[in-house]
PDB file of C-alpha atoms in Angstrom:
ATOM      1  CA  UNK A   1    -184.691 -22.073 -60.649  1.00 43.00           C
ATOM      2  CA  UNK A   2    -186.486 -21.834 -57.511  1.00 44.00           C
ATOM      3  CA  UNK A   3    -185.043 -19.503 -55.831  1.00 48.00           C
ATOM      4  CA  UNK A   4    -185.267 -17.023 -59.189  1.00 48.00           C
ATOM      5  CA  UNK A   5    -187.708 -13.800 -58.546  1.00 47.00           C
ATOM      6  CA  UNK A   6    -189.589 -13.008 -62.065  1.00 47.00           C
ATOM      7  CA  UNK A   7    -188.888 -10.162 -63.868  1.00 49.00           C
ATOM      8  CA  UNK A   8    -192.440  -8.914 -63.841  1.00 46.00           C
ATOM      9  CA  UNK A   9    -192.295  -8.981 -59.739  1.00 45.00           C
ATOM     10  CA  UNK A  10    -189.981  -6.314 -59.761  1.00 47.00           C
ATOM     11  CA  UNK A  11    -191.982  -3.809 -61.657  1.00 50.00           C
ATOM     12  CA  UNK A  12    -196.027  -3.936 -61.152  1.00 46.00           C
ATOM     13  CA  UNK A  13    -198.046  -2.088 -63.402  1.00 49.00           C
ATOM     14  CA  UNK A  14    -200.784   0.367 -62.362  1.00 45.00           C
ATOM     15  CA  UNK A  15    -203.340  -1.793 -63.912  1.00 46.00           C
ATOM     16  CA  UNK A  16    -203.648  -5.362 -63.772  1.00 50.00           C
ATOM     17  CA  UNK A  17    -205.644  -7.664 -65.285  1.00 65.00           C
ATOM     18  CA  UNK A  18    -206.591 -10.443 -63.300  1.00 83.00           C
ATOM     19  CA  UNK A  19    -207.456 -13.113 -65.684  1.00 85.00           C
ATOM     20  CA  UNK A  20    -203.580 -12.263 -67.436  1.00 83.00           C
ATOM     21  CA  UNK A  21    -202.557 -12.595 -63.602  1.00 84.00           C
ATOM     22  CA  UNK A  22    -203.621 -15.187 -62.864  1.00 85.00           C
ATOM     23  CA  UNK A  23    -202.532 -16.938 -65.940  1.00 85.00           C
ATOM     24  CA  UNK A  24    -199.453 -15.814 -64.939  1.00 86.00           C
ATOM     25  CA  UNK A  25    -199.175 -17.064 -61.503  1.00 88.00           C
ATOM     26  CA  UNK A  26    -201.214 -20.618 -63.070  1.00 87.00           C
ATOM     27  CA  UNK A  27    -198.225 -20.504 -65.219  1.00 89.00           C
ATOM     28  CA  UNK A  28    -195.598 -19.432 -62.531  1.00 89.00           C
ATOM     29  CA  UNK A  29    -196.807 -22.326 -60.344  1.00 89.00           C
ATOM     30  CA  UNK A  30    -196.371 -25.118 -63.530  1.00 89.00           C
ATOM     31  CA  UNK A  31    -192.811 -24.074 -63.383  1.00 89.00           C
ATOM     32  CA  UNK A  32    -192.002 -24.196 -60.006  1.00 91.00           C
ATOM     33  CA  UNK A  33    -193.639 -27.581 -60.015  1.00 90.00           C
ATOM     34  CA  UNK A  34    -191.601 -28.783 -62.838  1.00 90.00           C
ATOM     35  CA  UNK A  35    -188.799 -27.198 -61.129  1.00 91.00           C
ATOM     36  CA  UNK A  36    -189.846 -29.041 -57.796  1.00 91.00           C
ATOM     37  CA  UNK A  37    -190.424 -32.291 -60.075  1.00 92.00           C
ATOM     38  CA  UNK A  38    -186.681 -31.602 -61.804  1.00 89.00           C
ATOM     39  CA  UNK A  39    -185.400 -30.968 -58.288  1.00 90.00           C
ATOM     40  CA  UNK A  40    -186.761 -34.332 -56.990  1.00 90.00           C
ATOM     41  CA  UNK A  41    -184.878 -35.821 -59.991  1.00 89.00           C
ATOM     42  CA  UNK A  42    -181.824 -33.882 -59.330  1.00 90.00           C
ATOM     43  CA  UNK A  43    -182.256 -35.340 -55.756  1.00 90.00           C
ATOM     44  CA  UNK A  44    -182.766 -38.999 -56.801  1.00 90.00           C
ATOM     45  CA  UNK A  45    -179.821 -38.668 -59.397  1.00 91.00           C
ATOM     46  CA  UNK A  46    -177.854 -36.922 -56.879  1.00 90.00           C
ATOM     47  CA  UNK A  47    -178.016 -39.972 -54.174  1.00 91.00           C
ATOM     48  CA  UNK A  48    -178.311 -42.289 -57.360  1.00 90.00           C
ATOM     49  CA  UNK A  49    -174.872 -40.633 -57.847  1.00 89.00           C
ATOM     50  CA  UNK A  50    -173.287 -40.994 -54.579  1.00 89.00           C
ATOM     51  CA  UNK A  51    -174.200 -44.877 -54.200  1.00 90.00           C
ATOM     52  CA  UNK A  52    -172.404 -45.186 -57.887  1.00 89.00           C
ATOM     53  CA  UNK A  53    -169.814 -43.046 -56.164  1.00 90.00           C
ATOM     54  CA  UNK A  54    -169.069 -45.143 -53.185  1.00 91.00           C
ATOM     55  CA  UNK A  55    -169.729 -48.273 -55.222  1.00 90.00           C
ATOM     56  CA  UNK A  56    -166.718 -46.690 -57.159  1.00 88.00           C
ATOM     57  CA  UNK A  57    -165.099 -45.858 -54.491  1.00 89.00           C
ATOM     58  CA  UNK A  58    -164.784 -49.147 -52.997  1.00 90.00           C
ATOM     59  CA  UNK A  59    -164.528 -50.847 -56.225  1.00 89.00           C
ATOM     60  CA  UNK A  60    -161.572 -48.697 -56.850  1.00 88.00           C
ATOM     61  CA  UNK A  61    -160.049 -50.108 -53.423  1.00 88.00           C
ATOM     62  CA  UNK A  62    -160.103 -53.349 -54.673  1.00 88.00           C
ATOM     63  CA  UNK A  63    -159.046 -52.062 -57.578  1.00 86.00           C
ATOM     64  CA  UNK A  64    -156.551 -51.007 -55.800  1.00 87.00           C
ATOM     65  CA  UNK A  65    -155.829 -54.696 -53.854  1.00 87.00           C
ATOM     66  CA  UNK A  66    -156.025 -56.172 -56.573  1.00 87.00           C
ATOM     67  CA  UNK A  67    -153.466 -53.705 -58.465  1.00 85.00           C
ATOM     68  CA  UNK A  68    -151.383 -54.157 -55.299  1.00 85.00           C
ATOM     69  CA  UNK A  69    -151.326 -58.093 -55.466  1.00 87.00           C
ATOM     70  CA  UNK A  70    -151.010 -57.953 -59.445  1.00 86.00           C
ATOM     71  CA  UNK A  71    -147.635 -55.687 -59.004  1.00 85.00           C
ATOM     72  CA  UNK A  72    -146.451 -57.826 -55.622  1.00 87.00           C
ATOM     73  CA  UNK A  73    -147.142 -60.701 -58.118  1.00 88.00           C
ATOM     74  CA  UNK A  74    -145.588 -58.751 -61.443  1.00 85.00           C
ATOM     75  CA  UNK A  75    -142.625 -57.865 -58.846  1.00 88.00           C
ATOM     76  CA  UNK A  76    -141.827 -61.025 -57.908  1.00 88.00           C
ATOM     77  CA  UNK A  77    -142.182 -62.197 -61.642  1.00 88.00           C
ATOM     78  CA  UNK A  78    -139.643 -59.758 -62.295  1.00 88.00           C
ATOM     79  CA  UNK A  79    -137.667 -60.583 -59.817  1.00 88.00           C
ATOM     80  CA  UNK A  80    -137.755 -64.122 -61.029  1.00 89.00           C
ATOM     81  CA  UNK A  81    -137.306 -63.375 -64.522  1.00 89.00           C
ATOM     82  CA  UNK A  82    -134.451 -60.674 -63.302  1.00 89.00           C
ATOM     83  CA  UNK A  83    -132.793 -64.442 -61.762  1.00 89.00           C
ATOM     84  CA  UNK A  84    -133.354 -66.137 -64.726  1.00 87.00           C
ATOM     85  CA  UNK A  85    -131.802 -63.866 -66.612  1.00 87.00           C
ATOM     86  CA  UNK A  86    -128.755 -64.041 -64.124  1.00 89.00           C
ATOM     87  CA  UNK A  87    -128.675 -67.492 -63.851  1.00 87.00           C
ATOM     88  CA  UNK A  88    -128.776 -67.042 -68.052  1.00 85.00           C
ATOM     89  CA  UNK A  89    -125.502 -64.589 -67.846  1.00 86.00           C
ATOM     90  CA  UNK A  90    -123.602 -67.430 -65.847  1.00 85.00           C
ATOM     91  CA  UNK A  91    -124.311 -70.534 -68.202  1.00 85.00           C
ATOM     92  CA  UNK A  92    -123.784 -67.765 -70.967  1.00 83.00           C
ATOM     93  CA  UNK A  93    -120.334 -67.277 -69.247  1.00 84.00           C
ATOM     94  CA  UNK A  94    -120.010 -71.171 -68.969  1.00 82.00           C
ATOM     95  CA  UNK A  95    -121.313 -71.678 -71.848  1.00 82.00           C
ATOM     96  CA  UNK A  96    -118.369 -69.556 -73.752  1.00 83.00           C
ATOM     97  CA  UNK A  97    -115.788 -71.093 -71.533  1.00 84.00           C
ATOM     98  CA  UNK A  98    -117.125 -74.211 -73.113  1.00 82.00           C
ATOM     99  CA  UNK A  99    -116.904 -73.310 -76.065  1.00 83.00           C
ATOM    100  CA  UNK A 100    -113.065 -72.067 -75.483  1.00 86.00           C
ATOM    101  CA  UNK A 101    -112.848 -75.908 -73.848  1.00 85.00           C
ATOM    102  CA  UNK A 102    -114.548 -76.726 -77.324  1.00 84.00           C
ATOM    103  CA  UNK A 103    -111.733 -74.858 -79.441  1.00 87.00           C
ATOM    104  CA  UNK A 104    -109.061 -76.531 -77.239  1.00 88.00           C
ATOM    105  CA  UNK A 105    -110.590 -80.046 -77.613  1.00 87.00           C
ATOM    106  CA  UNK A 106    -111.419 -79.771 -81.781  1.00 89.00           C
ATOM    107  CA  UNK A 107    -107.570 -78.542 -82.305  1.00 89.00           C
ATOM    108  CA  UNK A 108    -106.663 -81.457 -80.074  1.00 89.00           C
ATOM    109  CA  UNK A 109    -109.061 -84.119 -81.808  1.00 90.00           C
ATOM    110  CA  UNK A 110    -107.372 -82.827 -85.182  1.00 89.00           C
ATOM    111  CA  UNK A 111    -104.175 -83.158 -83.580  1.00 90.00           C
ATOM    112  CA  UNK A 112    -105.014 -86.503 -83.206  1.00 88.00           C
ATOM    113  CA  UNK A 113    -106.191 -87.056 -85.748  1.00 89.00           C
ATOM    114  CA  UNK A 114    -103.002 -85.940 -87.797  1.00 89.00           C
ATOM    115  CA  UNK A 115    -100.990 -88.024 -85.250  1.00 87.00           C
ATOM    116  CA  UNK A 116    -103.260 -90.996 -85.861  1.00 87.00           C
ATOM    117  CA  UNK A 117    -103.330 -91.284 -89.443  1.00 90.00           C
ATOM    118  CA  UNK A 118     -98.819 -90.831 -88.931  1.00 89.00           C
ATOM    119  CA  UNK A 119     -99.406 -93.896 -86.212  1.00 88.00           C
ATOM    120  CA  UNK A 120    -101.845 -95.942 -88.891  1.00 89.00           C
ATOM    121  CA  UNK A 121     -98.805 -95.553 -91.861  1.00 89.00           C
ATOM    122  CA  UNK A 122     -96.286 -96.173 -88.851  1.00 88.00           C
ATOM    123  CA  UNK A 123     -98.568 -99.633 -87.911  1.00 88.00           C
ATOM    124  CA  UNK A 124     -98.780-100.528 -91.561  1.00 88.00           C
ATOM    125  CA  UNK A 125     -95.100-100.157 -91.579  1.00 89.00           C
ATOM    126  CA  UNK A 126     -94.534-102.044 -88.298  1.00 88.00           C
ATOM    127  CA  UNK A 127     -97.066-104.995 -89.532  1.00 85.00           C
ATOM    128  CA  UNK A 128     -95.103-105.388 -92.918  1.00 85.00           C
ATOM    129  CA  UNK A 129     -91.849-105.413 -90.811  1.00 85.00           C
ATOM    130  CA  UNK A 130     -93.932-108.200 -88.362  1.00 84.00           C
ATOM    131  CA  UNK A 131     -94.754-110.137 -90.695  1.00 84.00           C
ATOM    132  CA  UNK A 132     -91.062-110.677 -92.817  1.00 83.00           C
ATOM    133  CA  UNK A 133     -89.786-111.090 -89.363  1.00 80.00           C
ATOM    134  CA  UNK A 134     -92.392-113.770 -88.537  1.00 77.00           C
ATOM    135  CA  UNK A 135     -91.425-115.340 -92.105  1.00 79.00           C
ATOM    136  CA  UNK A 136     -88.009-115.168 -91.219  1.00 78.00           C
ATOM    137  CA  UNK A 137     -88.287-116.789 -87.603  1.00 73.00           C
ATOM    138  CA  UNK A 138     -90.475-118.977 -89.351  1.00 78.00           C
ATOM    139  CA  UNK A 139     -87.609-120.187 -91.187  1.00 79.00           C
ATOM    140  CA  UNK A 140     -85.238-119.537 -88.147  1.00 80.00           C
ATOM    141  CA  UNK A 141     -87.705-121.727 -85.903  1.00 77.00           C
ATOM    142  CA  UNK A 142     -88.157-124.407 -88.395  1.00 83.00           C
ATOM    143  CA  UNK A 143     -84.122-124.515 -88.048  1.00 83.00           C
ATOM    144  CA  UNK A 144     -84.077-124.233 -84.821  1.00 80.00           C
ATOM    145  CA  UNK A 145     -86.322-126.968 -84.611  1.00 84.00           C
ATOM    146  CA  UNK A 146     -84.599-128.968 -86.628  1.00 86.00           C
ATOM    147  CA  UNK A 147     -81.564-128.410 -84.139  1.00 84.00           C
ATOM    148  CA  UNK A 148     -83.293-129.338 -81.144  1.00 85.00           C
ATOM    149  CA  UNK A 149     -84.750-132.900 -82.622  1.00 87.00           C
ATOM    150  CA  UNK A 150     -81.083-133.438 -83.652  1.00 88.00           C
ATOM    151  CA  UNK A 151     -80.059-132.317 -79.838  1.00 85.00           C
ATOM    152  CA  UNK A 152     -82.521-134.579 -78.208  1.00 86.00           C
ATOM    153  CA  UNK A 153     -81.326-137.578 -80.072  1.00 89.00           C
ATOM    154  CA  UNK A 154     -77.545-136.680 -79.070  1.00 87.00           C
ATOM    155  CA  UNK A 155     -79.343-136.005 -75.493  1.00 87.00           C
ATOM    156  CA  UNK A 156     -80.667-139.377 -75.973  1.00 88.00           C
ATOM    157  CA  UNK A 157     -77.618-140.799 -76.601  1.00 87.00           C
ATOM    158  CA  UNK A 158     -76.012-139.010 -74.055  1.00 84.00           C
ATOM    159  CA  UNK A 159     -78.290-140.237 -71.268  1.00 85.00           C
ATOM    160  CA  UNK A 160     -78.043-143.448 -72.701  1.00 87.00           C
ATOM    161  CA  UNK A 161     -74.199-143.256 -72.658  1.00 86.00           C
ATOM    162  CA  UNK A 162     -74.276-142.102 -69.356  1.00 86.00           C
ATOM    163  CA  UNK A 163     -76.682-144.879 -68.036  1.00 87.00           C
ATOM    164  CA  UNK A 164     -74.522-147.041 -69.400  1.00 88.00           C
ATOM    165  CA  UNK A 165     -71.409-145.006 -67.568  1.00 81.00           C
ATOM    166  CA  UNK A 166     -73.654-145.673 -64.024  1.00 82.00           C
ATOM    167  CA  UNK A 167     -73.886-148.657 -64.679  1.00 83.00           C
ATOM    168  CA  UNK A 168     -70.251-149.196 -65.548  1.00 83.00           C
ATOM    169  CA  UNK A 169     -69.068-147.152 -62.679  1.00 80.00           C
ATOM    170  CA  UNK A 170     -71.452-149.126 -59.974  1.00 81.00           C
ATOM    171  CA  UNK A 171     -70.090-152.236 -61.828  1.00 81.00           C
ATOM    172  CA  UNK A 172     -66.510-150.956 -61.170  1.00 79.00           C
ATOM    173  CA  UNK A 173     -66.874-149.460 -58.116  1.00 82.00           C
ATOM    174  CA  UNK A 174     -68.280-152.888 -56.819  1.00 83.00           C
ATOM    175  CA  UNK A 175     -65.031-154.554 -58.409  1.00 81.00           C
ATOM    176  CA  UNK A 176     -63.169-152.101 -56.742  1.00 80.00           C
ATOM    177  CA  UNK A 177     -64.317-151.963 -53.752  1.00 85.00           C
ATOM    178  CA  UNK A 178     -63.895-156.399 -53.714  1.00 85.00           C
ATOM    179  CA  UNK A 179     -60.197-155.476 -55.093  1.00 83.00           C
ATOM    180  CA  UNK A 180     -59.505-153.280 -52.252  1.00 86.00           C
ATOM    181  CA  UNK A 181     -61.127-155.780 -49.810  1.00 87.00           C
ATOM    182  CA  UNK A 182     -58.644-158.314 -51.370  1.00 85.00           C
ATOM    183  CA  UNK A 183     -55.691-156.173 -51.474  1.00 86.00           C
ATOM    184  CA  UNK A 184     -55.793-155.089 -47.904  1.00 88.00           C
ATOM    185  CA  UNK A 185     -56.139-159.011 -47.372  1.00 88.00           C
ATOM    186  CA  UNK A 186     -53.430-159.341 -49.327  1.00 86.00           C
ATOM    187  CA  UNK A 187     -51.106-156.538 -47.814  1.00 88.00           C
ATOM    188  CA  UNK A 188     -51.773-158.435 -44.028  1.00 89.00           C
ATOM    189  CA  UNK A 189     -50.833-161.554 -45.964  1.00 88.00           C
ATOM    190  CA  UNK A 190     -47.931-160.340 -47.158  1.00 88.00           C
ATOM    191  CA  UNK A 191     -46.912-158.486 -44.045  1.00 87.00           C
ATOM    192  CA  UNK A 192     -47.534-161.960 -42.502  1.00 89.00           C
ATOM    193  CA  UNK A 193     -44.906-163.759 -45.251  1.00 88.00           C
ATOM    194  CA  UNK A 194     -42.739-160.875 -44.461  1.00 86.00           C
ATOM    195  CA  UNK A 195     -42.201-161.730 -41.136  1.00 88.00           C
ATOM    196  CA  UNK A 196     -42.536-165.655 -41.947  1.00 89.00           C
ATOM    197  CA  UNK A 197     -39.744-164.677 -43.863  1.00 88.00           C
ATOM    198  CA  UNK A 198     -37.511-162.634 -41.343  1.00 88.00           C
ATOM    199  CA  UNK A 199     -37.899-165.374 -39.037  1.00 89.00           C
ATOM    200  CA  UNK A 200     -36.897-168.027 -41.350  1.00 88.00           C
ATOM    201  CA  UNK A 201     -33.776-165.962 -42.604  1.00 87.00           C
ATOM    202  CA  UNK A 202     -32.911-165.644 -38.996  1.00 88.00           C
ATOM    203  CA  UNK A 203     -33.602-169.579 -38.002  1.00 86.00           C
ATOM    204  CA  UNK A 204     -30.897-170.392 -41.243  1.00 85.00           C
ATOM    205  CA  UNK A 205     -28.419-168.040 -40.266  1.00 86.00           C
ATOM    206  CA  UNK A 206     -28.449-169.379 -36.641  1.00 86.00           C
ATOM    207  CA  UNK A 207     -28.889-172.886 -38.170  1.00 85.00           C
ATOM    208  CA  UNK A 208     -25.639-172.001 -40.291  1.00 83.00           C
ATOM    209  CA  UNK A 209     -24.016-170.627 -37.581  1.00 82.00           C
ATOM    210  CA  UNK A 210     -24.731-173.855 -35.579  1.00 83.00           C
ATOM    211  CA  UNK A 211     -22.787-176.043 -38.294  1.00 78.00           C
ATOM    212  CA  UNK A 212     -19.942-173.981 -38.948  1.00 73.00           C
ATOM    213  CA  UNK A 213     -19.270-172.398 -35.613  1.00 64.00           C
ATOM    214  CA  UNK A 214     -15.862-171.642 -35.978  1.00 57.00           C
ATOM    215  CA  UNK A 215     -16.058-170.303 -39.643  1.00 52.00           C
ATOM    216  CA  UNK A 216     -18.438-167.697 -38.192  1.00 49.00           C
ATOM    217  CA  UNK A 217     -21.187-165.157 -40.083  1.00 46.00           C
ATOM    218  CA  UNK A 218     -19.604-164.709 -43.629  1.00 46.00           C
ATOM    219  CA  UNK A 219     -19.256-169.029 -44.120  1.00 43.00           C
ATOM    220  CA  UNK A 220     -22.320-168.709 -43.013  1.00 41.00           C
ATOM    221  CA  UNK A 221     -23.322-166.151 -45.517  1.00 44.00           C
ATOM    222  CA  UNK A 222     -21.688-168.238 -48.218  1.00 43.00           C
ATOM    223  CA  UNK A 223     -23.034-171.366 -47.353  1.00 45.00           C
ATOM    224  CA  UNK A 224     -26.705-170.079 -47.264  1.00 42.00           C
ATOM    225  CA  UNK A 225     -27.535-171.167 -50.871  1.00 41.00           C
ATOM    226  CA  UNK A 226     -27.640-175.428 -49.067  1.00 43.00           C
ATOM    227  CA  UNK A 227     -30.247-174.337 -47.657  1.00 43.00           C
ATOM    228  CA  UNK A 228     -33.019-172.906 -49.930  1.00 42.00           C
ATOM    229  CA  UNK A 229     -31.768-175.534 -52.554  1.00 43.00           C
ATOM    230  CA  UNK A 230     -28.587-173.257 -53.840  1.00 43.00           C
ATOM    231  CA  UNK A 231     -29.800-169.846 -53.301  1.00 46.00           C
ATOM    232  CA  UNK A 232     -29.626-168.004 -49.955  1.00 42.00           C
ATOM    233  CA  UNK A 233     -32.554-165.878 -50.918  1.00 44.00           C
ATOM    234  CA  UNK A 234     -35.880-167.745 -52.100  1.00 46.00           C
ATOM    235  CA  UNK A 235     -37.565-165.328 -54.584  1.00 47.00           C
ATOM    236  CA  UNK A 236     -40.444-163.437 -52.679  1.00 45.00           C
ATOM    237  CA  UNK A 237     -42.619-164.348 -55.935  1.00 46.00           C
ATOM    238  CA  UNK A 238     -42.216-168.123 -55.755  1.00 47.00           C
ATOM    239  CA  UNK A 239     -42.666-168.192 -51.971  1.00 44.00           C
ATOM    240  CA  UNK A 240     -46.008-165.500 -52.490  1.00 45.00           C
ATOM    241  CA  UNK A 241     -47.206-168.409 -54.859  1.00 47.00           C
ATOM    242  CA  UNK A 242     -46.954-170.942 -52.664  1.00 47.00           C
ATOM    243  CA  UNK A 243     -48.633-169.260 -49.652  1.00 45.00           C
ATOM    244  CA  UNK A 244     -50.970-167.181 -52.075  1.00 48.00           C
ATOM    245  CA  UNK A 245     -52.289-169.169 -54.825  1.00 50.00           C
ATOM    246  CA  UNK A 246     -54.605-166.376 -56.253  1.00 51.00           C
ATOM    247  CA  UNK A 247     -51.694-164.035 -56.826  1.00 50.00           C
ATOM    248  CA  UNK A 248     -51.104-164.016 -60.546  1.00 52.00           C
ATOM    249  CA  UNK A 249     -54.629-163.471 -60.546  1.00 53.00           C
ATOM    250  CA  UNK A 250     -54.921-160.433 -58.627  1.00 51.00           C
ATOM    251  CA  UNK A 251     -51.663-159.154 -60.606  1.00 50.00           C
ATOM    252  CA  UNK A 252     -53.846-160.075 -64.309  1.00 57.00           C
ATOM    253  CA  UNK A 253     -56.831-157.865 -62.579  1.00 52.00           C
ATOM    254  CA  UNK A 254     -54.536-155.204 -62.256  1.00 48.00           C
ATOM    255  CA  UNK A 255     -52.722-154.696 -65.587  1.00 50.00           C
ATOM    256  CA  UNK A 256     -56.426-154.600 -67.022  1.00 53.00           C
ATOM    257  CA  UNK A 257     -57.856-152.377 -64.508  1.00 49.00           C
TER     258      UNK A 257
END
């Protein structure tokens, strides 16, 4: 508005009135001081302006920062939540091989289920057979008890039999044993009549021969029974008894034995 030329400066009339010029130029110089006065506030607001500018300015900067941080910060959230959701997929994936594993392990718990109520009527069975069986070996062990009371008392007797057979054995084989000690005294006593005997056979056939020596050995022979009282051969059982007065004895012990 300064710099404007008024219209009535272009064309100038060829008579002027002062007083209506200078009312003019009073009122030309109003404006330009409001214009100077609008200017000045134009000027102020115009700085005002900038300082609100570069206050914007470097609040938008941090505005900036602070977006950058917030979406470093939003990224990494994502990022995180972008794991999660990963680490989500896999126990999803786990989760529906567990619940295959689930399937698996229901059909088998009513599997055994079915086979456990077939086992419970099976044990049922069983326990009924169990217990007739137990009745019956009741009864079977009540016999067999029976036996075995009547087989120790046989045992009994049996030991008792056989003590007594010890005893009767040790009794005999002490008898025995004295028999045997007397028979093998015996035998050298006999052996010893034996030979008595020979030698007194011999001294009565020489004494025989000696009386009769021309009739020679069969007078001799004849004549024998003069000497042992009318018979030429003593009997062996008279002549034991005289030299062995203990020998009916030993021959009694015998026939019981």
């Amino acid at each position: 508005m300064a710099g404007r030329e008024p219209r009535h400066l272009h064309r100038l009339p060829q008579i002027v009135n002062t007083t209506a010029l200078e009312d003019r130029v009073d009122l030309q110089q109003r404006e330009i001081q409001s214009l100077l006065i609008d200017n000045q506030r134009l000027a102020a607001t115009h700085v005002a302006l900038k300082q609100d500018l570069t206050s914007a300015q470097s609040d938008l900067r941090n505005l900036k920062a602070v977006a950058g941080q917030i979406k470093s910060e939003r990224n990494a959230e994502v990022r995180e939540v972008y794991d999660r959701s990963l680490k989500l997929d896999d126990e999803l994936r786990g989760l529906d091989a567990m619940k295959a594993e689930l399937s698996v392990v229901l059909n088998d718990i009513e599997d055994l289920s079915a086979s456990r109520m077939e086992l419970a009527t099976e044990l049922k069975t069983i326990q009924g057979e169990i217990e007739r069986t137990r009745s019956d070996e009741s009864k079977q062990f009540e016999a067999r008890l029976d036996e075995i009371k009547t087989l120790k008392v046989e045992i009994e007797k049996g030991r008792a039999a056989i003590e007594i057979e010890k005893k009767t054995r040790a009794s005999n084989l002490v008898h025995r044993q004295a028999m045997e000690d007397y028979m093998a005294a015996l035998a050298l006593e006999i052996k010893k009549l034996h030979g008595e005997l020979a030698n007194a056979e011999k001294r009565a056939r020489a004494a025989v021969a000696a009386a009769n020596p021309g009739s020679g050995y069969p007078m001799a022979y004849g004549n024998a029974e003069m000497l042992y009282g009318g018979n030429a051969y003593p009997d062996p059982y008279i002549v034991h008894q005289e030299h062995c007065p203990n020998y009916y004895k030993v021959l009694s012990y015998l026939e019981k034995s």
